[in-house]
GROMACS .gro file of C-alpha atoms in nm:
model
  415
    1UNK     CA    1   8.803 -17.093 -11.591
    2UNK     CA    2   8.982 -17.215 -11.279
    3UNK     CA    3   9.208 -17.511 -11.371
    4UNK     CA    4   9.428 -17.714 -11.136
    5UNK     CA    5   9.733 -17.836 -11.334
    6UNK     CA    6   9.758 -18.178 -11.160
    7UNK     CA    7  10.128 -18.189 -11.242
    8UNK     CA    8  10.188 -18.510 -11.045
    9UNK     CA    9   9.949 -18.719 -11.258
   10UNK     CA   10  10.044 -18.542 -11.583
   11UNK     CA   11  10.410 -18.628 -11.532
   12UNK     CA   12  10.321 -18.998 -11.511
   13UNK     CA   13  10.087 -18.995 -11.812
   14UNK     CA   14  10.328 -18.804 -12.034
   15UNK     CA   15  10.603 -19.062 -12.001
   16UNK     CA   16  10.631 -19.304 -12.300
   17UNK     CA   17  10.473 -19.649 -12.310
   18UNK     CA   18  10.126 -19.797 -12.280
   19UNK     CA   19   9.920 -19.649 -11.997
   20UNK     CA   20   9.589 -19.739 -11.839
   21UNK     CA   21   9.424 -19.445 -11.661
   22UNK     CA   22   9.163 -19.556 -11.410
   23UNK     CA   23   8.955 -19.425 -11.122
   24UNK     CA   24   8.601 -19.336 -11.030
   25UNK     CA   25   8.393 -19.094 -11.235
   26UNK     CA   26   8.424 -18.716 -11.226
   27UNK     CA   27   8.792 -18.711 -11.122
   28UNK     CA   28   8.906 -18.548 -11.446
   29UNK     CA   29   9.073 -18.843 -11.620
   30UNK     CA   30   8.961 -18.750 -11.970
   31UNK     CA   31   9.028 -18.379 -11.917
   32UNK     CA   32   9.377 -18.451 -11.788
   33UNK     CA   33   9.474 -18.663 -12.088
   34UNK     CA   34   9.299 -18.449 -12.349
   35UNK     CA   35   9.425 -18.109 -12.230
   36UNK     CA   36   9.766 -18.179 -12.076
   37UNK     CA   37   9.921 -18.449 -12.296
   38UNK     CA   38  10.008 -18.475 -12.663
   39UNK     CA   39   9.818 -18.730 -12.870
   40UNK     CA   40   9.748 -18.806 -13.235
   41UNK     CA   41   9.412 -18.987 -13.217
   42UNK     CA   42   9.141 -18.967 -12.949
   43UNK     CA   43   8.857 -19.220 -12.952
   44UNK     CA   44   8.554 -19.245 -12.723
   45UNK     CA   45   8.362 -19.574 -12.693
   46UNK     CA   46   7.988 -19.514 -12.664
   47UNK     CA   47   7.748 -19.730 -12.465
   48UNK     CA   48   7.621 -19.899 -12.782
   49UNK     CA   49   7.974 -20.014 -12.864
   50UNK     CA   50   8.032 -19.776 -13.155
   51UNK     CA   51   8.346 -19.562 -13.151
   52UNK     CA   52   8.350 -19.183 -13.182
   53UNK     CA   53   8.656 -19.013 -13.332
   54UNK     CA   54   8.694 -18.677 -13.154
   55UNK     CA   55   8.911 -18.527 -13.430
   56UNK     CA   56   8.675 -18.596 -13.719
   57UNK     CA   57   8.354 -18.597 -13.512
   58UNK     CA   58   8.248 -18.921 -13.681
   59UNK     CA   59   8.143 -19.262 -13.554
   60UNK     CA   60   8.270 -19.598 -13.674
   61UNK     CA   61   8.214 -19.966 -13.619
   62UNK     CA   62   8.443 -20.183 -13.412
   63UNK     CA   63   8.594 -20.342 -13.726
   64UNK     CA   64   8.670 -20.004 -13.882
   65UNK     CA   65   8.823 -19.890 -13.555
   66UNK     CA   66   9.049 -20.195 -13.516
   67UNK     CA   67   9.180 -20.161 -13.871
   68UNK     CA   68   9.273 -19.796 -13.817
   69UNK     CA   69   9.411 -19.856 -13.468
   70UNK     CA   70   9.653 -20.122 -13.588
   71UNK     CA   71   9.789 -19.887 -13.851
   72UNK     CA   72   9.820 -19.603 -13.598
   73UNK     CA   73  10.017 -19.820 -13.356
   74UNK     CA   74  10.248 -19.951 -13.627
   75UNK     CA   75  10.321 -19.593 -13.733
   76UNK     CA   76  10.401 -19.498 -13.369
   77UNK     CA   77  10.112 -19.257 -13.326
   78UNK     CA   78   9.990 -19.187 -12.974
   79UNK     CA   79   9.633 -19.310 -12.945
   80UNK     CA   80   9.383 -19.249 -12.662
   81UNK     CA   81   9.081 -19.476 -12.611
   82UNK     CA   82   8.832 -19.347 -12.355
   83UNK     CA   83   8.587 -19.594 -12.189
   84UNK     CA   84   8.777 -19.879 -12.355
   85UNK     CA   85   8.613 -20.139 -12.131
   86UNK     CA   86   8.299 -20.106 -12.345
   87UNK     CA   87   8.476 -20.272 -12.637
   88UNK     CA   88   8.424 -20.647 -12.702
   89UNK     CA   89   8.624 -20.896 -12.494
   90UNK     CA   90   8.833 -20.983 -12.801
   91UNK     CA   91   8.986 -20.634 -12.780
   92UNK     CA   92   9.188 -20.751 -12.480
   93UNK     CA   93   9.338 -21.025 -12.696
   94UNK     CA   94   9.421 -20.762 -12.958
   95UNK     CA   95   9.604 -20.556 -12.697
   96UNK     CA   96   9.794 -20.859 -12.580
   97UNK     CA   97   9.900 -20.948 -12.935
   98UNK     CA   98  10.028 -20.597 -13.017
   99UNK     CA   99  10.165 -20.489 -12.678
  100UNK     CA  100  10.462 -20.257 -12.707
  101UNK     CA  101  10.363 -20.141 -13.055
  102UNK     CA  102  10.324 -19.765 -13.075
  103UNK     CA  103  10.197 -19.553 -12.786
  104UNK     CA  104   9.856 -19.617 -12.628
  105UNK     CA  105   9.654 -19.459 -12.346
  106UNK     CA  106   9.348 -19.647 -12.221
  107UNK     CA  107   9.092 -19.476 -11.994
  108UNK     CA  108   8.836 -19.663 -11.784
  109UNK     CA  109   8.583 -19.536 -11.529
  110UNK     CA  110   8.375 -19.829 -11.406
  111UNK     CA  111   8.437 -20.125 -11.179
  112UNK     CA  112   8.571 -20.318 -11.478
  113UNK     CA  113   8.930 -20.260 -11.373
  114UNK     CA  114   8.874 -20.321 -11.004
  115UNK     CA  115   8.688 -20.648 -11.057
  116UNK     CA  116   8.892 -20.792 -11.344
  117UNK     CA  117   9.240 -20.650 -11.289
  118UNK     CA  118   9.275 -20.568 -10.920
  119UNK     CA  119   9.042 -20.810 -10.745
  120UNK     CA  120   9.095 -21.128 -10.948
  121UNK     CA  121   9.437 -21.059 -11.101
  122UNK     CA  122   9.347 -21.234 -11.426
  123UNK     CA  123   9.326 -20.966 -11.694
  124UNK     CA  124   9.539 -20.995 -12.011
  125UNK     CA  125   9.646 -20.634 -11.945
  126UNK     CA  126   9.863 -20.729 -11.649
  127UNK     CA  127  10.219 -20.631 -11.732
  128UNK     CA  128  10.120 -20.472 -12.065
  129UNK     CA  129   9.985 -20.127 -11.975
  130UNK     CA  130  10.110 -19.929 -11.675
  131UNK     CA  131   9.810 -19.860 -11.446
  132UNK     CA  132   9.783 -19.497 -11.332
  133UNK     CA  133   9.516 -19.410 -11.079
  134UNK     CA  134   9.357 -19.066 -11.106
  135UNK     CA  135   9.165 -18.984 -10.790
  136UNK     CA  136   9.092 -18.668 -10.598
  137UNK     CA  137   9.311 -18.365 -10.659
  138UNK     CA  138   9.631 -18.362 -10.454
  139UNK     CA  139   9.611 -18.138 -10.145
  140UNK     CA  140   9.939 -17.969 -10.236
  141UNK     CA  141   9.818 -17.873 -10.584
  142UNK     CA  142   9.509 -17.708 -10.442
  143UNK     CA  143   9.692 -17.508 -10.177
  144UNK     CA  144   9.941 -17.368 -10.427
  145UNK     CA  145   9.675 -17.278 -10.686
  146UNK     CA  146   9.399 -17.151 -10.455
  147UNK     CA  147   9.642 -16.931 -10.261
  148UNK     CA  148   9.622 -16.697 -10.560
  149UNK     CA  149   9.258 -16.627 -10.466
  150UNK     CA  150   9.209 -16.688 -10.093
  151UNK     CA  151   9.420 -16.740  -9.783
  152UNK     CA  152   9.415 -16.845  -9.419
  153UNK     CA  153   9.111 -17.031  -9.292
  154UNK     CA  154   8.915 -17.001  -9.619
  155UNK     CA  155   9.209 -17.146  -9.814
  156UNK     CA  156   9.224 -17.463  -9.602
  157UNK     CA  157   8.849 -17.516  -9.601
  158UNK     CA  158   8.823 -17.462  -9.977
  159UNK     CA  159   9.117 -17.690 -10.050
  160UNK     CA  160   8.967 -17.959  -9.828
  161UNK     CA  161   8.650 -17.988 -10.038
  162UNK     CA  162   8.777 -17.879 -10.380
  163UNK     CA  163   8.978 -18.199 -10.399
  164UNK     CA  164   8.655 -18.305 -10.572
  165UNK     CA  165   8.719 -18.178 -10.929
  166UNK     CA  166   8.354 -18.098 -11.009
  167UNK     CA  167   8.364 -17.818 -10.749
  168UNK     CA  168   8.679 -17.647 -10.879
  169UNK     CA  169   8.533 -17.435 -11.165
  170UNK     CA  170   8.224 -17.320 -10.973
  171UNK     CA  171   8.364 -17.244 -10.626
  172UNK     CA  172   8.295 -16.898 -10.483
  173UNK     CA  173   8.389 -16.802 -10.126
  174UNK     CA  174   8.284 -16.835  -9.854
  175UNK     CA  175   8.326 -17.212  -9.875
  176UNK     CA  176   8.068 -17.313  -9.614
  177UNK     CA  177   7.783 -17.127  -9.782
  178UNK     CA  178   7.894 -17.234 -10.129
  179UNK     CA  179   7.910 -17.599 -10.029
  180UNK     CA  180   7.571 -17.594  -9.855
  181UNK     CA  181   7.402 -17.432 -10.155
  182UNK     CA  182   7.567 -17.682 -10.390
  183UNK     CA  183   7.447 -17.980 -10.187
  184UNK     CA  184   7.098 -17.835 -10.151
  185UNK     CA  185   7.060 -17.791 -10.526
  186UNK     CA  186   7.281 -18.072 -10.660
  187UNK     CA  187   7.254 -18.361 -10.416
  188UNK     CA  188   7.127 -18.582 -10.697
  189UNK     CA  189   7.439 -18.499 -10.902
  190UNK     CA  190   7.662 -18.601 -10.612
  191UNK     CA  191   7.471 -18.930 -10.588
  192UNK     CA  192   7.531 -18.976 -10.961
  193UNK     CA  193   7.908 -18.967 -10.908
  194UNK     CA  194   7.873 -19.292 -10.721
  195UNK     CA  195   7.577 -19.441 -10.903
  196UNK     CA  196   7.734 -19.392 -11.246
  197UNK     CA  197   8.034 -19.599 -11.144
  198UNK     CA  198   7.809 -19.895 -11.061
  199UNK     CA  199   7.554 -19.854 -11.341
  200UNK     CA  200   7.701 -20.134 -11.547
  201UNK     CA  201   7.704 -20.370 -11.250
  202UNK     CA  202   7.424 -20.581 -11.104
  203UNK     CA  203   7.155 -20.392 -10.913
  204UNK     CA  204   7.214 -20.599 -10.598
  205UNK     CA  205   7.585 -20.522 -10.602
  206UNK     CA  206   7.514 -20.150 -10.644
  207UNK     CA  207   7.290 -20.154 -10.336
  208UNK     CA  208   7.571 -20.315 -10.135
  209UNK     CA  209   7.825 -20.052 -10.242
  210UNK     CA  210   7.590 -19.764 -10.157
  211UNK     CA  211   7.498 -19.921  -9.822
  212UNK     CA  212   7.867 -19.951  -9.731
  213UNK     CA  213   7.932 -19.584  -9.810
  214UNK     CA  214   7.629 -19.481  -9.606
  215UNK     CA  215   7.745 -19.691  -9.310
  216UNK     CA  216   8.098 -19.547  -9.319
  217UNK     CA  217   7.965 -19.190  -9.341
  218UNK     CA  218   7.752 -19.269  -9.034
  219UNK     CA  219   8.065 -19.362  -8.835
  220UNK     CA  220   8.090 -19.737  -8.898
  221UNK     CA  221   8.463 -19.761  -8.969
  222UNK     CA  222   8.532 -20.122  -8.868
  223UNK     CA  223   8.467 -20.405  -9.114
  224UNK     CA  224   8.268 -20.588  -8.845
  225UNK     CA  225   8.039 -20.287  -8.798
  226UNK     CA  226   7.989 -20.256  -9.173
  227UNK     CA  227   7.917 -20.629  -9.198
  228UNK     CA  228   7.645 -20.603  -8.932
  229UNK     CA  229   7.474 -20.320  -9.121
  230UNK     CA  230   7.475 -20.515  -9.448
  231UNK     CA  231   7.349 -20.836  -9.289
  232UNK     CA  232   7.071 -20.654  -9.105
  233UNK     CA  233   6.959 -20.510  -9.439
  234UNK     CA  234   6.973 -20.854  -9.600
  235UNK     CA  235   7.233 -20.744  -9.856
  236UNK     CA  236   7.489 -21.016  -9.781
  237UNK     CA  237   7.451 -21.369  -9.646
  238UNK     CA  238   7.803 -21.431  -9.516
  239UNK     CA  239   8.027 -21.199  -9.306
  240UNK     CA  240   8.324 -21.287  -9.527
  241UNK     CA  241   8.147 -21.140  -9.833
  242UNK     CA  242   8.202 -20.781  -9.720
  243UNK     CA  243   8.579 -20.793  -9.780
  244UNK     CA  244   8.534 -20.819 -10.156
  245UNK     CA  245   8.321 -20.505 -10.165
  246UNK     CA  246   8.554 -20.312  -9.934
  247UNK     CA  247   8.850 -20.406 -10.151
  248UNK     CA  248   8.680 -20.284 -10.468
  249UNK     CA  249   8.557 -19.958 -10.313
  250UNK     CA  250   8.911 -19.893 -10.189
  251UNK     CA  251   9.065 -19.976 -10.527
  252UNK     CA  252   8.824 -19.742 -10.704
  253UNK     CA  253   8.908 -19.456 -10.467
  254UNK     CA  254   8.578 -19.430 -10.280
  255UNK     CA  255   8.717 -19.562  -9.951
  256UNK     CA  256   9.051 -19.524  -9.777
  257UNK     CA  257   9.191 -19.805  -9.564
  258UNK     CA  258   9.391 -19.693  -9.257
  259UNK     CA  259   9.594 -19.949  -9.057
  260UNK     CA  260   9.573 -19.954  -8.677
  261UNK     CA  261   9.913 -19.888  -8.522
  262UNK     CA  262  10.077 -20.206  -8.395
  263UNK     CA  263   9.783 -20.429  -8.493
  264UNK     CA  264   9.663 -20.621  -8.796
  265UNK     CA  265   9.336 -20.434  -8.818
  266UNK     CA  266   9.208 -20.146  -9.026
  267UNK     CA  267   8.961 -19.860  -9.028
  268UNK     CA  268   8.778 -19.729  -9.334
  269UNK     CA  269   8.677 -19.376  -9.423
  270UNK     CA  270   8.530 -19.210  -9.732
  271UNK     CA  271   8.809 -19.052  -9.934
  272UNK     CA  272   8.608 -18.755 -10.059
  273UNK     CA  273   8.485 -18.505  -9.797
  274UNK     CA  274   8.208 -18.403 -10.037
  275UNK     CA  275   8.081 -18.761 -10.068
  276UNK     CA  276   8.116 -18.809  -9.693
  277UNK     CA  277   7.892 -18.507  -9.635
  278UNK     CA  278   7.641 -18.625  -9.893
  279UNK     CA  279   7.608 -18.978  -9.754
  280UNK     CA  280   7.594 -18.850  -9.395
  281UNK     CA  281   7.315 -18.605  -9.482
  282UNK     CA  282   7.132 -18.872  -9.678
  283UNK     CA  283   7.167 -19.140  -9.410
  284UNK     CA  284   7.067 -18.912  -9.122
  285UNK     CA  285   6.820 -18.673  -9.281
  286UNK     CA  286   6.725 -18.799  -9.634
  287UNK     CA  287   6.812 -18.448  -9.750
  288UNK     CA  288   6.766 -18.514 -10.124
  289UNK     CA  289   6.412 -18.644 -10.070
  290UNK     CA  290   6.290 -18.403  -9.802
  291UNK     CA  291   6.297 -18.025  -9.813
  292UNK     CA  292   6.619 -17.931  -9.631
  293UNK     CA  293   6.707 -17.563  -9.571
  294UNK     CA  294   7.052 -17.441  -9.672
  295UNK     CA  295   7.109 -17.313  -9.318
  296UNK     CA  296   7.055 -17.665  -9.184
  297UNK     CA  297   7.316 -17.803  -9.425
  298UNK     CA  298   7.557 -17.527  -9.319
  299UNK     CA  299   7.526 -17.648  -8.957
  300UNK     CA  300   7.607 -18.006  -9.063
  301UNK     CA  301   7.909 -17.883  -9.262
  302UNK     CA  302   8.033 -17.688  -8.958
  303UNK     CA  303   8.001 -18.004  -8.749
  304UNK     CA  304   8.193 -18.224  -8.996
  305UNK     CA  305   8.447 -17.964  -9.109
  306UNK     CA  306   8.706 -18.007  -8.829
  307UNK     CA  307   8.731 -18.380  -8.902
  308UNK     CA  308   8.765 -18.322  -9.277
  309UNK     CA  309   9.033 -18.058  -9.218
  310UNK     CA  310   9.211 -18.307  -8.992
  311UNK     CA  311   9.218 -18.563  -9.274
  312UNK     CA  312   9.335 -18.295  -9.517
  313UNK     CA  313   9.634 -18.199  -9.300
  314UNK     CA  314   9.717 -18.564  -9.234
  315UNK     CA  315   9.712 -18.643  -9.607
  316UNK     CA  316   9.925 -18.345  -9.694
  317UNK     CA  317  10.194 -18.414  -9.434
  318UNK     CA  318  10.196 -18.779  -9.539
  319UNK     CA  319  10.270 -18.681  -9.900
  320UNK     CA  320  10.519 -18.405  -9.818
  321UNK     CA  321  10.735 -18.631  -9.601
  322UNK     CA  322  10.667 -18.966  -9.770
  323UNK     CA  323  10.514 -19.124  -9.460
  324UNK     CA  324  10.232 -19.375  -9.411
  325UNK     CA  325   9.918 -19.293  -9.217
  326UNK     CA  326   9.814 -19.497  -8.917
  327UNK     CA  327   9.557 -19.473  -8.639
  328UNK     CA  328   9.647 -19.510  -8.272
  329UNK     CA  329   9.362 -19.662  -8.073
  330UNK     CA  330   9.512 -19.656  -7.724
  331UNK     CA  331   9.272 -19.427  -7.531
  332UNK     CA  332   9.543 -19.216  -7.366
  333UNK     CA  333   9.756 -19.201  -7.680
  334UNK     CA  334   9.494 -19.140  -7.948
  335UNK     CA  335   9.593 -18.842  -8.162
  336UNK     CA  336   9.451 -18.675  -8.473
  337UNK     CA  337   9.761 -18.738  -8.685
  338UNK     CA  338  10.002 -19.032  -8.668
  339UNK     CA  339  10.252 -19.090  -8.949
  340UNK     CA  340  10.492 -19.381  -8.987
  341UNK     CA  341  10.821 -19.455  -9.157
  342UNK     CA  342  10.810 -19.835  -9.179
  343UNK     CA  343  10.695 -19.930  -8.827
  344UNK     CA  344  10.832 -19.625  -8.645
  345UNK     CA  345  10.628 -19.317  -8.562
  346UNK     CA  346  10.780 -19.007  -8.723
  347UNK     CA  347  10.512 -18.742  -8.671
  348UNK     CA  348  10.220 -18.716  -8.431
  349UNK     CA  349   9.992 -18.421  -8.400
  350UNK     CA  350   9.665 -18.256  -8.314
  351UNK     CA  351   9.437 -18.036  -8.526
  352UNK     CA  352   9.234 -17.761  -8.359
  353UNK     CA  353   9.011 -17.603  -8.622
  354UNK     CA  354   8.839 -17.346  -8.404
  355UNK     CA  355   8.844 -16.978  -8.322
  356UNK     CA  356   8.998 -17.018  -7.977
  357UNK     CA  357   9.228 -17.278  -7.818
  358UNK     CA  358   9.224 -17.222  -7.444
  359UNK     CA  359   9.501 -17.274  -7.191
  360UNK     CA  360   9.347 -17.598  -7.061
  361UNK     CA  361   9.334 -17.750  -7.412
  362UNK     CA  362   9.694 -17.652  -7.477
  363UNK     CA  363   9.806 -17.814  -7.153
  364UNK     CA  364   9.627 -18.139  -7.247
  365UNK     CA  365   9.788 -18.135  -7.591
  366UNK     CA  366  10.132 -18.095  -7.434
  367UNK     CA  367  10.070 -18.380  -7.190
  368UNK     CA  368   9.947 -18.616  -7.458
  369UNK     CA  369  10.213 -18.542  -7.720
  370UNK     CA  370  10.505 -18.554  -7.477
  371UNK     CA  371  10.444 -18.930  -7.446
  372UNK     CA  372  10.577 -18.975  -7.800
  373UNK     CA  373  10.946 -18.967  -7.891
  374UNK     CA  374  10.907 -18.817  -8.237
  375UNK     CA  375  10.818 -18.489  -8.406
  376UNK     CA  376  10.510 -18.326  -8.252
  377UNK     CA  377  10.287 -18.077  -8.436
  378UNK     CA  378   9.974 -17.875  -8.371
  379UNK     CA  379   9.779 -17.730  -8.664
  380UNK     CA  380   9.560 -17.423  -8.606
  381UNK     CA  381   9.392 -17.160  -8.829
  382UNK     CA  382   9.638 -16.895  -8.704
  383UNK     CA  383   9.866 -16.825  -8.411
  384UNK     CA  384   9.609 -16.575  -8.283
  385UNK     CA  385   9.368 -16.851  -8.175
  386UNK     CA  386   9.617 -16.982  -7.915
  387UNK     CA  387   9.602 -16.841  -7.563
  388UNK     CA  388   9.970 -16.935  -7.550
  389UNK     CA  389  10.211 -17.132  -7.765
  390UNK     CA  390  10.257 -17.495  -7.653
  391UNK     CA  391  10.596 -17.612  -7.523
  392UNK     CA  392  10.799 -17.863  -7.727
  393UNK     CA  393  10.529 -17.873  -7.995
  394UNK     CA  394  10.569 -17.726  -8.343
  395UNK     CA  395  10.275 -17.507  -8.441
  396UNK     CA  396  10.169 -17.515  -8.806
  397UNK     CA  397   9.937 -17.265  -8.976
  398UNK     CA  398   9.788 -17.246  -9.326
  399UNK     CA  399  10.089 -17.043  -9.440
  400UNK     CA  400  10.322 -17.322  -9.328
  401UNK     CA  401  10.124 -17.582  -9.523
  402UNK     CA  402  10.141 -17.370  -9.838
  403UNK     CA  403  10.518 -17.342  -9.800
  404UNK     CA  404  10.553 -17.719  -9.754
  405UNK     CA  405  10.322 -17.787 -10.049
  406UNK     CA  406  10.513 -17.558 -10.284
  407UNK     CA  407  10.849 -17.713 -10.197
  408UNK     CA  408  10.733 -18.071 -10.254
  409UNK     CA  409  10.554 -18.026 -10.589
  410UNK     CA  410  10.725 -18.088 -10.926
  411UNK     CA  411  10.756 -17.791 -11.169
  412UNK     CA  412  10.446 -17.657 -11.343
  413UNK     CA  413  10.343 -17.851 -11.655
  414UNK     CA  414  10.313 -17.678 -11.990
  415UNK     CA  415   9.990 -17.751 -12.171
   0.00000   0.00000   0.00000
């Protein structure tokens, strides 16, 4: 079975103290804690409120659970509680009363954390348990691990989409065909990744969240554009209402918020390339409801792929060098990649994910990038696609990204 070690998250979770692991569904939170950390007791809270002990394979009532938990904490055992938000509200008071006793890991997957802890800042857990967000797999982890199987163009394309953990164990090259066949047969499962996160919320709220994701996938990146879509559908009554939903979707890891360079405005994009593809196909073609050939989905993937690769490279360079992403909206200065250190541009660059970059394109890249007084990069599938190497621009290839990824990752974790 193909397993990505996720050493960055594991390092955080393994450190002592109370932890709260959160994020959207299907990002591997439970797997990470269960397989890569040491624990003494592992409990799972079922939808009916009963608690399942994974070691003994038995269920217990809340009262039985609390009695045992208190003893475990007092005896310094490390306890994991998965889906802890399903416990009664009084459990939060229990945590507050015994904070700092023993070692506790809490795992939550719904909007509970975003609405109660992040959005309103009023949960009793503030300052008690260290919040650790588990989202998509880090780009660097994927490059280093997948390089053992594939390389070059296939490596980058696979790593771009396998950030979604559900794809990791089933991936078979070539990526484009694999992804199209997966979407054709499992579009409903992809929808479930999102729907499951909102299942315990009000139906109206769920419709708003899904409408926002569909709008963003369709190219509506400004909050004003998203607001217009929601108001036209009758999902919100006031333009100001959209900010709450955008904040929660961002906190849960569904959306990414990118600041506009030099301005107090933002753009939104879907964090997961897989979800972006799904919502685009659903919004444009209703592909889960209508018979949609695999070859048609392949064409859509090929259309969206260069943009998703662009985001992948931008994310990776941001993490390698510790820089913040921004978007330049000046027409003559707009570039694919713009990375900041505080308010100063450190790296700008272009991504050309194609089989041939002609002389004219190279000249335009040189002219555009020379306007910036910072590091300039061009990412391509290989040096062979260039009719000539650009002047005063550093060319990066998949091999260069692997080298950068390997240098910036912490040592491999032992299970």
